[in-house]
Amino acid sequence: MLPFKFPERYEFTGERLEGGQGYVYICKDKWLDRTVAVKVMKDIPDAALLRQELAMLRGIRSKHVAEVYDLLTARRSAMVGLVQEYVPGAKIDEWAVHNDDPAQCLTVLHQIACGISDIHQHKKIHRDIKPSNIKFDAEKVVKILDFGLAQAADPKAETVMARGTRFYLAPEFYCPPPIRVTRAVDTFAFGVTAAVVCNKGVLPNELRVVPPVNLRFSFSSTAAQLPSDVVATLDATLREGAKSRPTMSEVKDSLERRLLFGQHRAVAWWQGDKHVLSTRGKVLSLEVGSDRMVIEYDGLVFRVRAVSGNVYVNNRNLEIGALLPGSCVITIGEPALGAGRTFVPLNMSHPGVEP
Amino acid sequence: MSSHFFSGGEVLLDRYRVDRYLDEGGMQQVYVATDLTFERDVVLKVPKNPSAEKRFARSARMSARVTHANVAKTLDYFEADSRSYLVEEYIQGSDLKQLLDMRFAYFDPHLAGHVIHQLAKGLAAAHHAGVFHRDVKPSNVMVSGDANLSMVKITDFGIAKMTEEELVGAMKDESSISGSQTVLGALPYMAPEMVRDPKKADLPADVWALGAMLYALLSGAAPFGAGLAAIPAILEAKPPPKPVLFDRKLQFSPLTDGLWSIVEACLTKNPDKRPTADELVQVCARLCYSDAPRLEGTISRFRHGTGAWGFIGADPGFEVFFHIDSYYGEKPKPGVRVNFACFEGHPSHRAFPVLPLK
């Protein structure tokens, strides 16, 4: 049974999903011949919350947030229904149960991090990040759902109520009110979600702790066999102090670097020939007389491994270990030689990682 | 040219306020409107004549089946006052045809790599949903107006069914085709099997069109020329000449090699031998193109001779160095507007690539 009469355009399929505060009625939009999800609050007084949810969703433009199409209002009550894109795929924890490929964990976590980072960029805090609010769409793109608890990222925002989901609530929610709600609460919830994704869809026992402090959990011990740099970033998302957690944009960048591991390419023109440096551990050696620079690709970055004499990168001295800019000219030879020096242009690129 | 249905200010369904006329295709008028319920800008499409309404509704349903970031989102469809309306997401920018007409003469390989990768992903999502676009061409691609063209979205799915009927009509009567702007606009990107018998064409025709479009981005012109003269060359599927800059700007290889093999694979005469959209996505994912943030500026000075170089003025007091080899064009001149990415250097930052604008 529908809570109120939906416009004739939306035909109820009979499938109803239950969420924390509301129900989702799966309907067919007869005008566009597509399936949509209509979210309605369980209690009439909560209907205002749905309008607030809409206000939060409005303006967020992200490939990882489900689109809103329509707002339905009941004739005889204050009830409203929010018509949204139907996301047909599995929830990420259901997916993780069957996933045997650790590399896929990274891809999925990267997408979730992109989505939360987009939400944060739009100055919003989701406040209910958890596996059951994250699904795959038909193209296997991750979508973040349920903005029922979302709020604006106001530096002065405080709350007295620790609403959210147990085990995903950040430690600060267990402090005496008023509680400062910052984007870092989403970072913490992302960390717990990531632990579920990396632990075959199950919340690790070490994270079933309230309040979540002094956690005896590290991503180094999960089934996903993550590399150490990713472990360090993900472990940091679960830190007790909100300010010591990384931003979601930093998390996203860290995961992206790892996804691109060994995939970069630097093309240099040296002595009339093209030299491509794209294999991890390989070096490019540039030498004119006693002036010399060796560039190394370690799978993540291109850096100076050795340098001696007159070698300049975009006209600057680079020391051993320094990173090369994404595009540069390496000049070899005494400055007094002017145009008689050797110029080696070097440009870097990498594949795209977005779905 | 038909007159505009709306002058602005009209409110439809108590929800959509028409703000301004945007554009017009062969079949529809396009307006920018405000969705008052969600307080967002949207695009409102209205078919030009009643005979097109049935097709229009079908096209709306086809578009609605595809959910992907590289496909313009179908938000709503309704009928009011005996007209049909399609509501789509609004992208601040322009379509790719306008972009090539007004702002870019052609794209540098990195920008072309980015655009074709996005388009391949959008097309693959459509093909997964069983949706055959039929009319992939620059005017059916929306791009955001930023210097990186960060948003790329395919639009107007299946609306080309109408074009197709016109084409069949035109094939019977040569005089009508030259009068049809729709057909003339689509023709340069049509696959040989589409030109021969549109009814028999299928998904590979979209892949052909994507390859033809990539060629147009790289060279500034459609691969087989414009207008009716293109027909024999399309039917023959004779490989078009490589863009002249490919061999002159060696710093851009091996990316140009990768892009060229995509063009060649897509423009294969036999539709069964072309890559699928999924295969294209995989190839594009392996292309190494730089997506470094870009800026636009004007060349302030240039020194000719061996190892020629110059400077681009962006913000006041901010000059960026560039070398002739990084310039993806013929002869840089002061006053030329350019699109470029900027990297740290001393005393000036260094630009790569540098793409001249119109």
XYZ file of C-alpha atoms in Angstrom:
713
model
C 0.000 0.000 0.000
C 1.195 3.478 -0.840
C 1.212 6.060 1.981
C -0.687 8.499 -0.216
C -1.930 8.568 -3.747
C 0.990 9.062 -6.118
C 0.327 10.840 -9.418
C -0.911 8.470 -12.078
C 2.430 8.788 -13.842
C 4.183 6.708 -11.137
C 3.037 3.091 -11.032
C 4.002 1.160 -7.890
C 5.796 -2.091 -8.746
C 4.919 -3.680 -5.398
C 8.493 -3.551 -4.142
C 9.094 -1.523 -0.991
C 12.457 -1.112 0.734
C 12.782 -0.029 4.329
C 15.335 2.519 5.469
C 16.048 4.074 8.835
C 13.417 6.781 8.762
C 11.492 6.040 5.647
C 10.332 3.650 3.002
C 11.392 3.554 -0.610
C 8.686 2.594 -3.092
C 10.028 1.265 -6.365
C 7.819 2.667 -9.102
C 7.705 2.843 -12.848
C 7.645 6.300 -14.377
C 5.211 5.618 -17.204
C 6.022 8.803 -19.057
C 9.698 8.028 -19.369
C 9.352 4.261 -19.135
C 11.970 3.954 -16.417
C 12.187 2.704 -12.845
C 12.406 5.316 -10.108
C 12.700 5.191 -6.317
C 10.151 7.221 -4.335
C 11.245 7.928 -0.788
C 8.570 8.695 1.811
C 9.073 9.261 5.548
C 7.425 6.862 7.975
C 5.964 9.626 10.116
C 4.173 12.678 8.889
C 6.099 15.073 11.159
C 9.287 13.839 9.506
C 8.053 14.972 6.103
C 9.826 18.262 6.689
C 13.041 16.282 6.943
C 12.531 15.062 3.422
C 12.333 18.651 2.239
C 15.530 19.279 4.136
C 17.086 16.260 2.470
C 16.142 17.742 -0.844
C 17.740 21.021 0.135
C 20.941 19.112 0.888
C 20.899 17.153 -2.350
C 20.101 20.170 -4.447
C 23.113 21.536 -6.139
C 25.396 18.577 -5.476
C 26.702 17.583 -8.858
C 28.518 14.299 -8.674
C 28.505 11.131 -10.699
C 28.414 9.350 -7.341
C 25.185 10.879 -6.026
C 21.793 9.648 -7.268
C 19.793 12.250 -9.220
C 16.504 13.727 -7.930
C 13.651 13.980 -10.402
C 10.451 15.033 -8.717
C 8.753 15.963 -5.467
C 5.317 14.491 -4.761
C 2.979 16.091 -2.239
C -0.023 14.405 -0.657
C -3.344 16.160 -1.048
C -4.757 15.400 2.374
C -1.654 15.396 4.547
C 1.743 16.994 4.817
C 3.432 13.907 3.408
C 5.866 14.244 0.577
C 7.651 11.792 -1.671
C 11.046 12.347 -3.222
C 11.389 10.752 -6.651
C 14.961 9.702 -7.317
C 17.085 7.758 -9.729
C 16.686 4.038 -9.038
C 20.068 2.466 -8.361
C 19.661 -1.171 -9.337
C 22.927 -2.799 -8.248
C 24.165 -4.414 -5.060
C 25.063 -2.614 -1.863
C 28.825 -2.484 -1.530
C 28.947 -4.832 1.475
C 26.906 -7.411 -0.438
C 29.322 -6.998 -3.318
C 32.370 -7.304 -1.026
C 31.190 -10.706 0.240
C 31.703 -12.168 -3.211
C 34.679 -10.130 -4.333
C 37.912 -12.099 -4.566
C 39.989 -9.461 -6.294
C 41.838 -7.127 -3.891
C 42.488 -4.674 -6.733
C 38.722 -4.164 -7.036
C 38.575 -3.007 -3.406
C 40.844 -0.108 -4.293
C 38.707 0.884 -7.266
C 35.520 0.817 -5.211
C 37.047 2.705 -2.278
C 38.392 5.296 -4.696
C 34.913 5.842 -6.127
C 33.367 6.182 -2.666
C 36.090 8.650 -1.711
C 35.415 10.640 -4.905
C 31.698 10.783 -4.049
C 32.206 11.949 -0.452
C 34.845 14.397 -1.614
C 32.327 15.844 -4.131
C 29.726 16.172 -1.353
C 32.241 17.949 0.859
C 33.237 20.270 -1.983
C 29.615 21.328 -2.185
C 29.879 22.252 1.503
C 27.685 19.404 2.718
C 28.246 16.670 5.299
C 26.468 13.366 4.649
C 26.504 12.115 8.272
C 25.339 8.597 7.452
C 28.055 7.040 5.316
C 27.815 3.255 5.652
C 27.807 0.267 3.292
C 24.023 0.000 3.133
C 23.833 3.578 1.817
C 26.234 2.902 -1.038
C 25.192 0.941 -4.121
C 26.353 0.202 -7.629
C 24.374 1.460 -10.592
C 23.884 -0.472 -13.825
C 27.267 0.715 -15.085
C 29.001 -0.408 -11.867
C 29.458 3.199 -10.798
C 29.212 3.704 -7.033
C 26.321 5.901 -5.849
C 25.947 7.385 -2.397
C 22.351 7.417 -1.200
C 20.213 8.696 1.668
C 20.904 12.294 2.546
C 18.364 12.129 5.378
C 20.868 13.224 8.001
C 22.929 15.475 5.784
C 23.685 19.016 6.836
C 25.520 22.040 5.610
C 29.216 22.136 6.451
C 29.071 25.169 8.687
C 32.193 25.696 10.817
C 29.935 26.624 13.726
C 27.625 23.626 13.289
C 26.975 21.858 16.550
C 24.587 19.153 17.530
C 23.327 17.667 20.741
C 22.104 14.503 19.126
C 24.380 11.771 17.905
C 22.119 10.614 15.114
C 23.614 8.168 12.708
C 24.523 4.522 12.714
C 26.295 2.724 15.546
C 29.898 1.739 14.816
C 29.987 4.318 12.013
C 29.645 7.269 14.374
C 32.903 9.147 14.893
C 34.393 9.294 18.420
C 33.426 12.973 18.801
C 29.751 12.000 18.891
C 30.384 10.281 22.231
C 31.720 13.445 23.841
C 29.427 15.586 25.984
C 27.327 17.952 23.850
C 27.466 20.312 22.110
C 29.285 18.265 19.506
C 31.055 19.920 16.601
C 30.052 18.220 13.389
C 32.686 18.553 10.696
C 33.467 16.793 7.436
C 35.752 14.551 9.491
C 32.716 12.580 10.737
C 32.251 11.401 7.144
C 35.953 10.563 6.949
C 35.602 8.329 10.010
C 32.468 6.646 8.650
C 34.280 6.156 5.352
C 37.099 4.424 7.269
C 34.673 1.984 8.892
C 32.961 1.432 5.529
C 36.346 0.791 3.916
C 37.078 -1.792 6.619
C 33.856 -3.620 5.699
C 34.745 -3.513 1.999
C 38.238 -4.864 2.721
C 36.957 -7.515 5.131
C 34.694 -9.442 2.755
C 31.637 -7.363 3.598
C 31.762 -7.906 7.340
C 32.414 -5.265 9.981
C 35.636 -6.383 11.727
C 35.184 -7.190 15.435
C 37.895 -4.686 16.354
C 35.584 -1.942 15.074
C 32.547 -3.078 17.045
C 33.597 -0.762 19.820
C 31.661 2.067 21.463
C 33.028 4.674 21.738
C 35.440 3.929 18.901
C 38.696 4.952 20.572
C 41.972 3.067 21.024
C 40.920 0.846 18.153
C 42.958 -2.291 17.688
C 42.391 -2.325 13.993
C 44.639 -1.752 11.016
C 44.016 -2.118 7.317
C 47.308 -4.007 7.121
C 45.573 -7.135 8.397
C 42.581 -7.175 6.018
C 41.900 -9.650 3.236
C 42.349 -6.892 0.659
C 46.168 -7.005 0.950
C 46.549 -3.276 0.539
C 49.912 -1.634 -0.125
C 51.475 0.202 2.805
C 50.800 3.746 1.585
C 47.082 3.000 1.262
C 47.089 1.269 4.661
C 48.588 4.404 6.215
C 45.940 6.662 4.656
C 43.029 4.399 5.563
C 44.287 3.853 9.113
C 44.450 7.634 9.490
C 40.732 7.940 8.656
C 39.941 6.112 11.919
C 41.980 8.376 14.189
C 40.321 9.573 17.352
C 41.012 13.258 16.792
C 38.801 14.698 14.059
C 41.522 17.107 12.966
C 44.118 14.377 12.574
C 42.043 12.504 9.999
C 42.831 13.197 6.332
C 40.321 15.117 4.216
C 38.356 12.990 1.755
C 40.105 14.767 -1.066
C 43.438 13.593 0.386
C 42.063 10.063 0.733
C 40.887 10.195 -2.875
C 44.301 11.381 -4.090
C 46.096 8.688 -2.125
C 43.899 5.945 -3.609
C 44.241 7.450 -7.060
C 48.036 7.428 -6.855
C 47.902 3.746 -6.044
C 45.424 2.971 -8.829
C 47.844 4.593 -11.239
C 50.799 2.683 -9.835
C 53.159 1.762 -12.652
C 50.811 3.310 -15.231
C 52.458 6.689 -15.779
C 54.414 7.571 -18.840
C 57.110 10.170 -19.367
C 58.175 10.955 -22.900
C 61.521 12.677 -23.370
C 63.256 13.833 -26.557
C 66.925 13.207 -26.179
C 69.535 13.391 -28.925
C 66.872 13.368 -31.603
C 65.119 10.272 -30.324
C 62.012 9.610 -28.329
C 62.597 7.951 -24.957
C 59.622 6.580 -23.082
C 60.000 5.974 -19.367
C 57.034 3.940 -18.173
C 58.359 0.856 -16.444
C 58.696 0.901 -12.708
C 62.310 0.828 -11.532
C 63.662 1.972 -14.887
C 65.813 5.070 -15.288
C 66.561 7.614 -17.977
C 70.134 8.802 -18.031
C 70.971 12.152 -19.616
C 74.664 12.933 -19.959
C 76.599 15.587 -21.853
C 80.286 15.760 -20.977
C 80.506 15.996 -17.208
C 76.933 17.227 -16.806
C 74.516 14.486 -15.915
C 71.032 13.748 -14.600
C 69.405 10.373 -13.971
C 65.623 10.226 -13.681
C 63.892 7.301 -12.057
C 60.291 6.087 -12.173
C 59.272 4.284 -9.005
C 55.737 3.465 -10.146
C 54.233 6.507 -8.453
C 56.417 9.478 -9.396
C 59.366 10.511 -11.518
C 62.266 11.778 -9.427
C 65.899 12.778 -9.681
C 68.087 9.836 -8.791
C 71.431 11.430 -9.544
C 72.575 14.854 -10.672
C 75.938 16.490 -11.225
C 77.255 19.522 -13.081
C 75.085 22.030 -14.952
C 71.631 20.506 -15.197
C 68.484 22.576 -14.772
C 64.839 21.560 -14.769
C 62.609 24.402 -15.960
C 65.590 26.587 -15.127
C 65.875 25.392 -11.537
C 68.383 23.234 -9.706
C 66.775 20.026 -8.546
C 68.408 17.981 -5.833
C 68.556 14.216 -5.596
C 65.147 12.891 -4.660
C 63.239 15.936 -5.992
C 60.108 15.310 -8.063
C 59.989 16.407 -11.673
C 57.120 18.714 -12.682
C 54.484 17.133 -14.978
C 56.029 18.895 -17.915
C 59.515 20.313 -18.075
C 62.597 21.074 -20.113
C 65.854 19.751 -18.786
C 68.727 22.014 -19.799
C 72.199 20.494 -19.834
C 75.352 22.581 -20.119
C 76.851 25.807 -18.796
C 74.425 28.748 -18.867
C 77.069 30.768 -20.765
C 76.559 28.452 -23.747
C 73.045 29.884 -24.183
C 71.256 28.246 -27.101
C 74.233 25.893 -27.498
C 73.129 23.861 -24.478
C 71.209 20.606 -24.773
C 67.472 20.883 -24.157
C 65.460 17.796 -23.262
C 61.705 18.267 -23.125
C 59.958 15.759 -20.875
C 56.186 15.389 -20.536
C 54.250 13.093 -18.256
C 50.804 11.636 -18.562
C 48.743 8.832 -17.116
C 45.571 6.896 -17.928
C 42.189 8.034 -16.605
C 40.884 6.205 -13.528
C 37.338 7.507 -13.347
C 34.436 5.211 -14.235
C 13.837 29.296 -39.335
C 10.725 28.860 -37.271
C 9.862 31.456 -34.692
C 10.423 30.795 -31.029
C 7.632 29.115 -29.112
C 8.499 31.017 -25.956
C 9.765 34.481 -25.333
C 10.777 33.830 -21.735
C 8.972 34.036 -18.413
C 6.345 31.373 -19.174
C 5.855 28.774 -16.420
C 4.949 25.209 -17.371
C 3.324 22.741 -14.950
C 3.880 25.292 -12.156
C 7.426 24.017 -12.157
C 9.526 25.040 -15.152
C 10.076 28.713 -15.892
C 11.373 29.355 -19.389
C 14.321 31.734 -19.127
C 15.781 32.026 -22.597
C 16.011 30.523 -26.035
C 19.242 28.578 -26.405
C 19.426 26.814 -29.698
C 17.596 24.912 -32.331
C 18.253 21.556 -33.947
C 16.599 20.055 -36.979
C 13.755 18.689 -34.890
C 13.502 20.746 -31.765
C 13.851 24.078 -30.103
C 15.984 24.253 -26.999
C 15.477 26.616 -24.065
C 17.179 27.214 -20.739
C 14.640 27.051 -17.931
C 14.568 27.076 -14.151
C 13.213 24.044 -12.333
C 11.420 25.931 -9.564
C 10.940 22.837 -7.381
C 14.616 21.983 -7.257
C 15.961 25.500 -7.879
C 18.222 24.418 -10.687
C 18.872 25.351 -14.285
C 17.609 22.817 -16.800
C 17.347 22.483 -20.549
C 13.869 22.311 -22.034
C 13.475 20.708 -25.449
C 10.339 21.121 -27.541
C 9.693 19.382 -30.891
C 9.208 21.824 -33.736
C 6.216 20.198 -35.327
C 3.436 17.885 -34.181
C 4.385 15.095 -36.586
C 7.656 14.698 -34.709
C 6.018 14.272 -31.289
C 5.804 10.511 -31.318
C 9.463 10.182 -32.176
C 10.286 12.819 -29.620
C 8.596 10.798 -26.889
C 10.497 7.725 -27.957
C 13.767 9.568 -27.985
C 13.050 10.819 -24.462
C 12.478 7.260 -23.275
C 15.650 6.051 -24.911
C 17.700 8.794 -23.279
C 16.081 8.031 -19.940
C 17.353 4.475 -20.079
C 20.952 5.585 -19.935
C 22.464 6.702 -16.640
C 26.033 7.794 -16.983
C 28.070 10.895 -16.201
C 28.930 11.245 -19.892
C 25.333 11.210 -21.038
C 23.110 14.250 -20.465
C 20.626 13.312 -17.729
C 16.988 13.078 -18.681
C 15.165 14.693 -15.782
C 11.547 14.897 -16.913
C 9.159 14.503 -19.796
C 5.669 15.902 -19.989
C 2.944 17.072 -22.256
C 1.219 20.386 -21.747
C -0.915 22.591 -23.990
C -0.715 19.980 -26.753
C 3.052 20.086 -26.830
C 5.673 17.626 -25.529
C 8.622 18.686 -23.440
C 11.843 16.982 -22.498
C 13.776 18.282 -19.493
C 17.499 17.614 -19.393
C 20.346 18.646 -17.160
C 21.903 21.964 -18.123
C 25.613 22.166 -18.773
C 27.140 25.600 -18.720
C 29.138 25.654 -21.906
C 28.242 24.809 -25.469
C 27.997 21.949 -27.875
C 31.125 20.628 -29.533
C 30.150 22.026 -32.917
C 29.835 25.549 -31.552
C 33.119 25.024 -29.757
C 34.848 24.075 -33.020
C 33.147 26.913 -34.886
C 33.847 29.626 -32.363
C 36.635 28.804 -29.927
C 38.916 25.983 -31.088
C 40.118 25.378 -34.646
C 41.045 21.844 -33.494
C 42.164 20.149 -30.270
C 45.636 19.216 -29.133
C 46.087 15.447 -28.641
C 45.767 15.628 -24.841
C 42.474 17.478 -24.944
C 41.235 15.219 -27.756
C 42.235 12.163 -25.679
C 40.235 13.435 -22.722
C 37.145 14.177 -24.836
C 37.169 10.890 -26.752
C 37.648 8.905 -23.532
C 34.575 10.541 -21.987
C 32.562 10.028 -25.170
C 33.544 6.365 -25.389
C 32.384 5.830 -21.789
C 29.054 7.538 -22.459
C 28.527 5.570 -25.652
C 29.421 2.280 -23.942
C 26.824 2.985 -21.227
C 24.213 3.645 -23.923
C 25.083 0.474 -25.790
C 24.897 -1.537 -22.539
C 21.347 -0.253 -22.169
C 20.646 -1.323 -25.756
C 20.374 2.272 -26.929
C 21.652 3.054 -30.418
C 22.293 6.774 -30.759
C 22.193 6.930 -34.583
C 23.374 10.509 -34.779
C 26.656 10.949 -32.931
C 28.072 14.255 -34.158
C 29.639 17.359 -32.595
C 26.360 19.233 -32.197
C 25.015 16.332 -30.103
C 27.807 16.566 -27.554
C 27.627 19.093 -24.717
C 30.847 20.314 -23.124
C 31.409 22.573 -20.158
C 32.952 25.952 -20.820
C 36.047 25.600 -18.593
C 39.537 25.455 -20.104
C 39.763 21.686 -19.415
C 36.351 20.918 -20.960
C 35.896 18.858 -17.816
C 32.304 17.819 -18.502
C 31.520 15.987 -21.740
C 28.021 14.623 -22.320
C 26.262 12.982 -25.223
C 22.704 14.095 -25.838
C 19.761 13.605 -28.247
C 19.642 9.829 -28.323
C 17.545 8.224 -30.975
C 16.141 11.506 -32.136
C 18.038 10.785 -35.320
C 15.416 8.267 -36.295
C 13.834 11.350 -37.748
C 16.997 12.279 -39.588
C 17.058 8.800 -40.971
C 13.606 9.108 -42.460
C 14.622 12.348 -44.051
C 17.687 10.657 -45.433
C 15.699 7.834 -46.967
C 13.449 10.434 -48.527
C 16.414 12.404 -49.699
C 18.046 9.365 -51.283
C 15.039 9.041 -53.511
C 15.030 12.704 -54.325
C 18.435 14.378 -54.523
C 16.989 17.868 -54.471
C 15.520 17.514 -50.997
C 18.742 16.497 -49.284
C 20.557 19.739 -49.973
C 17.658 21.542 -48.386
C 17.815 19.498 -45.217
C 20.136 20.990 -42.642
C 19.642 17.967 -40.410
C 20.931 15.551 -42.984
C 23.789 17.795 -44.019
C 24.897 18.155 -40.422
C 24.812 14.418 -39.786
C 26.259 13.246 -43.070
C 29.985 13.796 -42.393
C 29.767 11.469 -39.381
C 27.586 8.778 -40.927
C 28.932 5.283 -41.392
C 28.860 3.819 -44.907
C 26.138 1.302 -43.970
C 24.075 4.169 -42.563
C 24.340 6.115 -45.798
C 23.505 3.027 -47.818
C 20.569 1.751 -45.806
C 19.859 3.424 -42.457
C 17.468 0.658 -41.493
C 20.263 -1.913 -41.493
C 22.723 0.158 -39.469
C 23.317 -0.775 -35.848
C 25.590 -0.008 -32.875
C 28.848 -0.097 -34.929
C 27.594 2.987 -36.795
C 27.909 4.919 -33.507
C 31.496 3.727 -33.191
C 32.237 4.937 -36.714
C 30.728 8.308 -35.870
C 32.876 8.534 -32.751
C 35.996 7.900 -34.833
C 34.903 10.475 -37.413
C 34.357 12.948 -34.594
C 37.776 12.242 -33.092
C 39.240 12.961 -36.506
C 37.357 16.246 -36.641
C 38.666 17.194 -33.192
C 42.245 16.440 -34.199
C 42.217 18.063 -37.610
C 39.428 20.615 -37.460
C 37.575 19.027 -40.381
C 35.394 15.959 -40.859
C 37.344 13.002 -42.320
C 35.494 12.767 -45.620
C 34.602 16.410 -46.172
C 31.321 18.213 -45.790
C 28.072 18.107 -47.681
C 26.957 15.697 -50.376
C 30.477 15.445 -51.783
C 31.380 13.343 -48.748
C 29.096 10.472 -49.772
C 31.395 8.681 -52.273
C 34.386 8.927 -49.913
C 32.313 7.594 -46.984
C 31.006 4.673 -49.038
C 34.524 3.854 -50.081
C 35.802 4.361 -46.498
C 39.154 5.446 -47.844
C 41.352 6.331 -44.859
C 41.541 10.129 -44.470
C 44.940 11.880 -44.405
C 46.703 12.134 -41.065
C 46.388 15.557 -39.446
C 49.425 17.537 -40.636
C 50.551 18.451 -37.125
C 51.016 14.795 -36.138
C 54.349 14.549 -37.940
C 55.491 18.050 -37.110
C 54.884 17.967 -33.379
C 56.773 14.890 -32.347
C 56.583 15.739 -28.658
C 52.971 14.663 -28.795
C 53.717 11.129 -29.897
C 53.154 8.358 -28.746
C 49.765 9.854 -27.821
C 49.124 10.840 -31.441
C 49.948 7.260 -32.514
C 47.387 5.932 -30.066
C 44.729 8.404 -31.188
C 45.382 7.669 -34.828
C 44.925 3.941 -34.358
C 41.555 4.675 -32.707
C 40.509 6.760 -35.713
C 41.597 4.000 -38.093
C 39.880 1.239 -36.142
C 36.584 3.162 -35.908
C 36.612 4.109 -39.591
C 36.795 0.502 -40.750
C 34.398 -0.085 -43.623
C 33.102 -3.401 -42.343
C 30.972 -2.675 -39.260
C 31.774 -6.094 -37.771
C 35.486 -5.297 -37.786
C 35.156 -2.078 -35.781
C 35.877 -2.108 -32.053
C 32.857 -2.170 -29.747
C 32.228 0.822 -27.501
C 33.518 -1.273 -24.576
C 36.730 -2.016 -26.420
C 37.089 1.677 -27.202
C 36.781 2.511 -23.500
C 39.585 0.079 -22.734
C 41.816 1.524 -25.429
C 41.085 5.065 -24.247
C 41.825 4.080 -20.648
C 45.311 3.050 -21.742
C 45.942 6.245 -23.687
C 48.202 8.436 -21.633
C 46.858 11.947 -21.880
C 47.584 14.749 -19.475
C 44.604 16.176 -17.604
C 46.624 18.865 -15.839
C 44.553 21.987 -15.026
C 44.461 24.403 -17.939
C 44.305 28.142 -18.319
C 43.719 30.520 -21.187
C 45.813 33.508 -22.085
C 47.308 35.484 -24.940
C 50.768 35.156 -26.449
C 52.612 38.296 -25.393
C 55.882 37.828 -27.244
C 57.619 35.309 -29.433
C 61.185 34.910 -30.623
C 61.640 33.113 -33.950
C 64.682 31.131 -35.004
C 66.099 27.819 -33.864
C 64.733 26.760 -30.518
C 62.081 29.451 -30.792
C 60.213 30.361 -27.636
C 57.767 32.846 -26.281
C 55.611 33.936 -23.415
C 51.922 33.791 -22.646
C 50.331 36.491 -20.563
C 47.583 35.116 -18.380
C 46.686 37.253 -15.353
C 48.260 40.721 -15.247
C 51.907 40.367 -14.301
C 51.846 36.611 -14.759
C 53.807 35.335 -17.730
C 54.301 31.723 -18.709
C 57.155 30.487 -20.878
C 56.577 28.151 -23.808
C 58.783 26.460 -26.352
C 57.828 26.137 -30.011
C 57.750 22.334 -29.724
C 55.056 22.567 -27.049
C 52.940 24.768 -29.294
C 50.358 22.642 -31.075
C 49.949 24.873 -34.102
C 51.778 26.426 -37.001
C 53.292 29.821 -36.201
C 52.795 31.440 -32.821
C 52.215 35.193 -32.980
C 51.721 37.796 -30.277
C 48.035 38.420 -29.734
C 46.972 34.813 -30.375
C 44.712 33.395 -27.645
C 45.875 30.033 -26.318
C 44.684 27.258 -24.011
C 47.489 25.679 -21.965
C 48.519 23.771 -18.865
C 51.094 25.365 -16.598
C 54.013 23.768 -14.708
C 56.413 25.106 -12.128
C 59.575 26.717 -13.420
C 61.994 29.559 -12.810
C 61.797 32.480 -13.286
C 58.623 31.790 -15.254
C 56.364 28.783 -15.194
C 56.349 26.626 -18.286
C 53.362 25.831 -20.508
C 52.617 22.473 -22.111
C 50.708 21.868 -24.275
C 49.881 25.223 -25.849
C 46.833 25.156 -28.110
C 45.997 28.195 -30.260
C 42.377 29.339 -30.086
C 40.318 31.013 -32.772
